């Protein structure tokens, strides 16, 4: 059995700052959209841009809502566990998102989300437990998942509108690392080295473990290509054909293990 990777740690203060920074970048992009732009389709199962933006506000304010509820007795889910479990809850997430988008002004919704998050999340202890839809998580871990939501969907927003949404560097780095660790958890091993410079390097896939010199199986790509692969926005074959992805070695095809986040 391959050795278990040491869990990565995240600084809650830096994560909170990254969430706010990325949310502000989303707000800035959303402010440029008219009604036609908001009603445009996205690549997300029938959501319009309006629903996508509402979902991002919901993702951030969920921290506040969960802090208002009693803390569960014990931790059940880590960040990588969240990534693996999220797809099973797509139905309720879709329903809540559509209802929110239909009944709220998006500008006010985003402004309120930022204000409530900044006021509440800044004083919440990192080890406080939250009863999330996938199980009990620490605040510090759940904040990391908010970075992932914002970065992944900011890229969806860019794809849908043509309005480039910038990525906060800390939020982008956090997202890349979470998704790389999720792959290592899904396909544990040491036969393939995945490199996403400048943010992450992980070993994965069962087989002979590399210990010295140049690894025999190496996959390397840039942060956004990795995020699109890890979330199913881009296929392995298309990435090899058109994106900056290199894969060398007999075991370097990761397509059987992707996506890692639904």
Short mmCIF file of C-alpha atoms in Angstrom, two decimals:
data_model
loop_
_atom_site.label_atom_id
_atom_site.label_comp_id
_atom_site.label_asym_id
_atom_site.label_seq_id
_atom_site.Cartn_x
_atom_site.Cartn_y
_atom_site.Cartn_z
CA UNK A 1 0.00 0.00 0.00
CA UNK A 2 1.43 3.43 -0.93
CA UNK A 3 2.32 5.74 1.94
CA UNK A 4 -0.34 8.29 2.83
CA UNK A 5 0.48 11.86 1.87
CA UNK A 6 0.66 14.38 4.69
CA UNK A 7 -2.42 16.59 4.69
CA UNK A 8 -1.71 20.07 3.39
CA UNK A 9 -2.41 22.98 5.75
CA UNK A 10 -3.85 26.38 4.85
CA UNK A 11 -3.59 29.66 6.74
CA UNK A 12 -7.21 30.69 7.59
CA UNK A 13 -6.37 34.40 7.51
CA UNK A 14 -4.85 34.14 4.04
CA UNK A 15 -7.77 32.03 2.86
CA UNK A 16 -10.33 34.56 4.12
CA UNK A 17 -8.46 37.33 2.33
CA UNK A 18 -8.34 35.27 -0.86
CA UNK A 19 -12.09 34.58 -0.74
CA UNK A 20 -12.88 38.29 -0.45
CA UNK A 21 -10.38 39.22 -3.16
CA UNK A 22 -11.77 36.68 -5.62
CA UNK A 23 -15.36 37.64 -4.83
CA UNK A 24 -14.55 41.28 -5.59
CA UNK A 25 -13.12 40.26 -8.97
CA UNK A 26 -16.33 38.38 -9.73
CA UNK A 27 -18.40 41.40 -8.65
CA UNK A 28 -16.41 43.67 -10.95
CA UNK A 29 -17.02 41.37 -13.92
CA UNK A 30 -20.72 40.95 -13.10
CA UNK A 31 -21.21 44.73 -12.95
CA UNK A 32 -20.29 44.95 -16.65
CA UNK A 33 -23.10 42.62 -17.73
CA UNK A 34 -26.47 43.81 -19.02
CA UNK A 35 -29.67 41.76 -18.95
CA UNK A 36 -28.77 40.03 -22.20
CA UNK A 37 -25.42 39.00 -20.77
CA UNK A 38 -26.99 37.76 -17.55
CA UNK A 39 -29.45 35.61 -19.49
CA UNK A 40 -26.74 34.01 -21.63
CA UNK A 41 -26.13 30.25 -21.25
CA UNK A 42 -23.13 28.75 -19.46
CA UNK A 43 -21.40 25.37 -19.69
CA UNK A 44 -23.01 24.30 -16.41
CA UNK A 45 -26.02 22.09 -17.02
CA UNK A 46 -28.54 24.68 -18.08
CA UNK A 47 -27.54 27.51 -15.76
CA UNK A 48 -27.59 31.03 -17.14
CA UNK A 49 -24.95 33.58 -16.23
CA UNK A 50 -27.46 35.02 -13.76
CA UNK A 51 -27.71 31.68 -11.97
CA UNK A 52 -23.96 31.20 -12.01
CA UNK A 53 -23.40 34.57 -10.33
CA UNK A 54 -26.14 33.83 -7.79
CA UNK A 55 -24.45 30.53 -7.01
CA UNK A 56 -21.20 32.30 -6.21
CA UNK A 57 -22.97 34.62 -3.79
CA UNK A 58 -24.64 31.58 -2.22
CA UNK A 59 -21.29 29.79 -1.91
CA UNK A 60 -19.82 32.67 0.10
CA UNK A 61 -22.83 33.40 2.30
CA UNK A 62 -23.10 29.70 3.16
CA UNK A 63 -20.25 30.31 5.61
CA UNK A 64 -22.42 32.78 7.50
CA UNK A 65 -25.49 30.55 7.43
CA UNK A 66 -23.55 27.57 8.74
CA UNK A 67 -21.98 29.60 11.55
CA UNK A 68 -25.48 30.50 12.72
CA UNK A 69 -26.29 26.84 13.26
CA UNK A 70 -25.14 24.64 16.16
CA UNK A 71 -21.72 23.09 15.71
CA UNK A 72 -21.75 19.33 15.02
CA UNK A 73 -20.01 17.06 17.56
CA UNK A 74 -17.12 15.77 15.45
CA UNK A 75 -15.27 16.41 12.21
CA UNK A 76 -16.36 14.13 9.37
CA UNK A 77 -14.94 15.59 6.16
CA UNK A 78 -11.63 17.11 5.05
CA UNK A 79 -11.02 19.34 2.04
CA UNK A 80 -10.23 16.36 -0.21
CA UNK A 81 -13.29 14.57 1.15
CA UNK A 82 -15.40 17.55 0.16
CA UNK A 83 -14.07 17.37 -3.39
CA UNK A 84 -14.96 13.70 -3.66
CA UNK A 85 -18.47 14.09 -2.17
CA UNK A 86 -19.71 17.27 -3.80
CA UNK A 87 -21.15 15.75 -7.00
CA UNK A 88 -23.66 13.71 -4.99
CA UNK A 89 -25.31 16.94 -3.84
CA UNK A 90 -25.71 18.61 -7.23
CA UNK A 91 -29.51 18.35 -7.19
CA UNK A 92 -30.16 20.44 -4.07
CA UNK A 93 -27.43 22.89 -5.07
CA UNK A 94 -29.11 23.41 -8.44
CA UNK A 95 -32.53 23.99 -6.88
CA UNK A 96 -31.25 26.49 -4.34
CA UNK A 97 -29.26 28.36 -6.97
CA UNK A 98 -32.20 28.75 -9.35
CA UNK A 99 -34.49 29.93 -6.56
CA UNK A 100 -31.96 32.52 -5.40
CA UNK A 101 -31.32 33.85 -8.92
CA UNK A 102 -35.05 34.26 -9.55
CA UNK A 103 -35.71 36.35 -6.48
CA UNK A 104 -32.71 38.63 -5.92
CA UNK A 105 -30.99 41.60 -7.50
CA UNK A 106 -27.51 40.27 -8.30
CA UNK A 107 -25.64 43.45 -7.49
CA UNK A 108 -27.22 43.68 -4.06
CA UNK A 109 -26.76 39.95 -3.54
CA UNK A 110 -23.02 40.09 -4.20
CA UNK A 111 -22.54 43.22 -2.10
CA UNK A 112 -24.41 41.65 0.80
CA UNK A 113 -22.45 38.41 0.45
CA UNK A 114 -19.13 40.22 0.74
CA UNK A 115 -20.23 42.31 3.71
CA UNK A 116 -21.68 39.41 5.66
CA UNK A 117 -18.69 37.20 4.96
CA UNK A 118 -16.16 39.86 5.96
CA UNK A 119 -18.01 40.57 9.19
CA UNK A 120 -18.66 36.98 10.29
CA UNK A 121 -15.92 34.78 8.89
CA UNK A 122 -13.17 37.07 10.16
CA UNK A 123 -13.96 36.27 13.79
CA UNK A 124 -14.80 32.57 13.47
CA UNK A 125 -12.22 30.19 15.00
CA UNK A 126 -10.56 28.02 12.38
CA UNK A 127 -11.32 24.81 14.27
CA UNK A 128 -15.01 25.59 14.72
CA UNK A 129 -17.08 22.84 13.08
CA UNK A 130 -19.75 23.49 10.45
CA UNK A 131 -22.59 21.18 9.48
CA UNK A 132 -22.04 21.38 5.69
CA UNK A 133 -24.12 19.43 3.18
CA UNK A 134 -21.30 16.88 2.74
CA UNK A 135 -20.60 16.45 6.48
CA UNK A 136 -19.02 18.25 9.42
CA UNK A 137 -16.02 20.35 8.42
CA UNK A 138 -13.72 22.80 10.16
CA UNK A 139 -14.17 26.46 9.29
CA UNK A 140 -10.60 26.63 8.02
CA UNK A 141 -11.27 23.74 5.61
CA UNK A 142 -14.62 25.08 4.45
CA UNK A 143 -13.07 28.46 3.68
CA UNK A 144 -10.64 26.65 1.38
CA UNK A 145 -13.56 25.13 -0.50
CA UNK A 146 -15.00 28.62 -1.00
CA UNK A 147 -11.79 29.56 -2.82
CA UNK A 148 -12.25 26.56 -5.07
CA UNK A 149 -15.86 27.48 -5.84
CA UNK A 150 -14.97 31.08 -6.68
CA UNK A 151 -11.95 30.30 -8.85
CA UNK A 152 -13.57 27.45 -10.80
CA UNK A 153 -16.74 29.40 -11.46
CA UNK A 154 -14.87 32.61 -12.29
CA UNK A 155 -13.40 30.64 -15.18
CA UNK A 156 -16.93 29.48 -16.10
CA UNK A 157 -18.04 33.11 -16.06
CA UNK A 158 -15.24 34.08 -18.42
CA UNK A 159 -16.16 31.24 -20.78
CA UNK A 160 -19.83 32.25 -20.80
CA UNK A 161 -19.50 36.00 -21.20
CA UNK A 162 -16.18 36.67 -22.87
CA UNK A 163 -15.48 39.12 -20.04
CA UNK A 164 -12.14 38.04 -18.55
CA UNK A 165 -12.41 37.49 -14.80
CA UNK A 166 -9.05 37.80 -13.11
CA UNK A 167 -7.94 35.32 -10.49
CA UNK A 168 -6.51 36.34 -7.15
CA UNK A 169 -3.12 34.62 -6.90
CA UNK A 170 -3.70 33.15 -3.44
CA UNK A 171 -7.14 31.87 -4.42
CA UNK A 172 -5.76 30.36 -7.61
CA UNK A 173 -2.89 28.68 -5.77
CA UNK A 174 -5.23 27.25 -3.17
CA UNK A 175 -7.56 25.84 -5.82
CA UNK A 176 -4.74 24.22 -7.77
CA UNK A 177 -3.40 22.56 -4.61
CA UNK A 178 -6.81 21.32 -3.46
CA UNK A 179 -7.52 19.71 -6.82
CA UNK A 180 -4.03 18.20 -7.06
CA UNK A 181 -4.41 16.71 -3.58
CA UNK A 182 -7.85 15.42 -4.55
CA UNK A 183 -6.27 13.53 -7.45
CA UNK A 184 -3.58 12.10 -5.14
CA UNK A 185 -6.33 10.94 -2.77
CA UNK A 186 -8.42 9.44 -5.57
CA UNK A 187 -5.47 7.70 -7.25
CA UNK A 188 -2.93 7.14 -4.46
CA UNK A 189 0.56 6.03 -5.34
CA UNK A 190 3.93 7.30 -6.43
CA UNK A 191 4.40 6.26 -10.04
CA UNK A 192 3.35 9.58 -11.64
CA UNK A 193 4.48 13.07 -10.74
CA UNK A 194 1.97 15.82 -11.51
CA UNK A 195 3.50 19.28 -11.78
CA UNK A 196 1.45 22.48 -11.91
CA UNK A 197 4.01 25.27 -11.64
CA UNK A 198 4.36 27.43 -9.72
CA UNK A 199 1.82 26.09 -7.23
CA UNK A 200 1.87 22.32 -6.78
CA UNK A 201 3.66 19.02 -7.27
CA UNK A 202 2.07 15.75 -6.18
CA UNK A 203 2.72 12.07 -6.74
CA UNK A 204 -0.14 9.77 -7.64
CA UNK A 205 -1.21 6.52 -9.33
CA UNK A 206 -0.35 3.08 -8.04
CA UNK A 207 2.84 1.50 -9.34
CA UNK A 208 6.62 1.69 -8.90
CA UNK A 209 7.44 4.63 -6.68
CA UNK A 210 9.93 7.20 -7.88
CA UNK A 211 12.58 8.18 -5.32
CA UNK A 212 15.57 9.69 -7.12
CA UNK A 213 16.46 11.48 -10.35
CA UNK A 214 14.03 12.32 -13.12
CA UNK A 215 10.63 10.63 -12.61
CA UNK A 216 9.76 8.13 -15.39
CA UNK A 217 6.16 9.37 -15.56
CA UNK A 218 5.58 13.13 -15.52
CA UNK A 219 2.52 15.24 -16.23
CA UNK A 220 2.93 19.01 -16.38
CA UNK A 221 0.49 21.78 -17.16
CA UNK A 222 -0.47 25.32 -16.21
CA UNK A 223 -2.90 26.21 -13.38
CA UNK A 224 -6.03 26.96 -15.44
CA UNK A 225 -5.61 23.93 -17.68
CA UNK A 226 -5.28 21.76 -14.58
CA UNK A 227 -8.40 23.28 -13.02
CA UNK A 228 -10.37 22.63 -16.21
CA UNK A 229 -9.14 19.04 -16.37
CA UNK A 230 -9.80 18.40 -12.70
CA UNK A 231 -13.36 19.72 -12.93
CA UNK A 232 -14.34 18.10 -16.23
CA UNK A 233 -14.38 21.35 -18.23
CA UNK A 234 -11.64 19.99 -20.49
CA UNK A 235 -10.97 16.42 -21.60
CA UNK A 236 -7.56 14.81 -21.43
CA UNK A 237 -7.47 14.31 -25.19
CA UNK A 238 -8.38 17.92 -25.94
CA UNK A 239 -5.82 19.18 -23.46
CA UNK A 240 -3.08 17.15 -25.12
CA UNK A 241 -4.12 18.48 -28.53
CA UNK A 242 -4.69 22.13 -27.78
CA UNK A 243 -3.52 23.12 -24.31
CA UNK A 244 -0.12 23.36 -22.61
CA UNK A 245 -0.20 19.80 -21.25
CA UNK A 246 2.69 17.35 -21.48
CA UNK A 247 2.57 13.73 -20.38
CA UNK A 248 5.59 11.45 -20.60
CA UNK A 249 5.87 7.82 -19.51
CA UNK A 250 3.79 4.64 -19.78
CA UNK A 251 1.62 5.55 -16.77
CA UNK A 252 1.23 9.28 -17.42
CA UNK A 253 -2.29 9.12 -18.86
CA UNK A 254 -4.49 10.45 -16.03
CA UNK A 255 -7.77 10.40 -17.94
CA UNK A 256 -9.14 7.42 -15.97
CA UNK A 257 -8.85 9.45 -12.75
CA UNK A 258 -10.43 12.69 -13.97
CA UNK A 259 -12.40 14.70 -13.10
CA UNK A 260 -11.84 14.87 -9.35
CA UNK A 261 -14.51 17.49 -8.70
CA UNK A 262 -18.01 17.28 -10.13
#
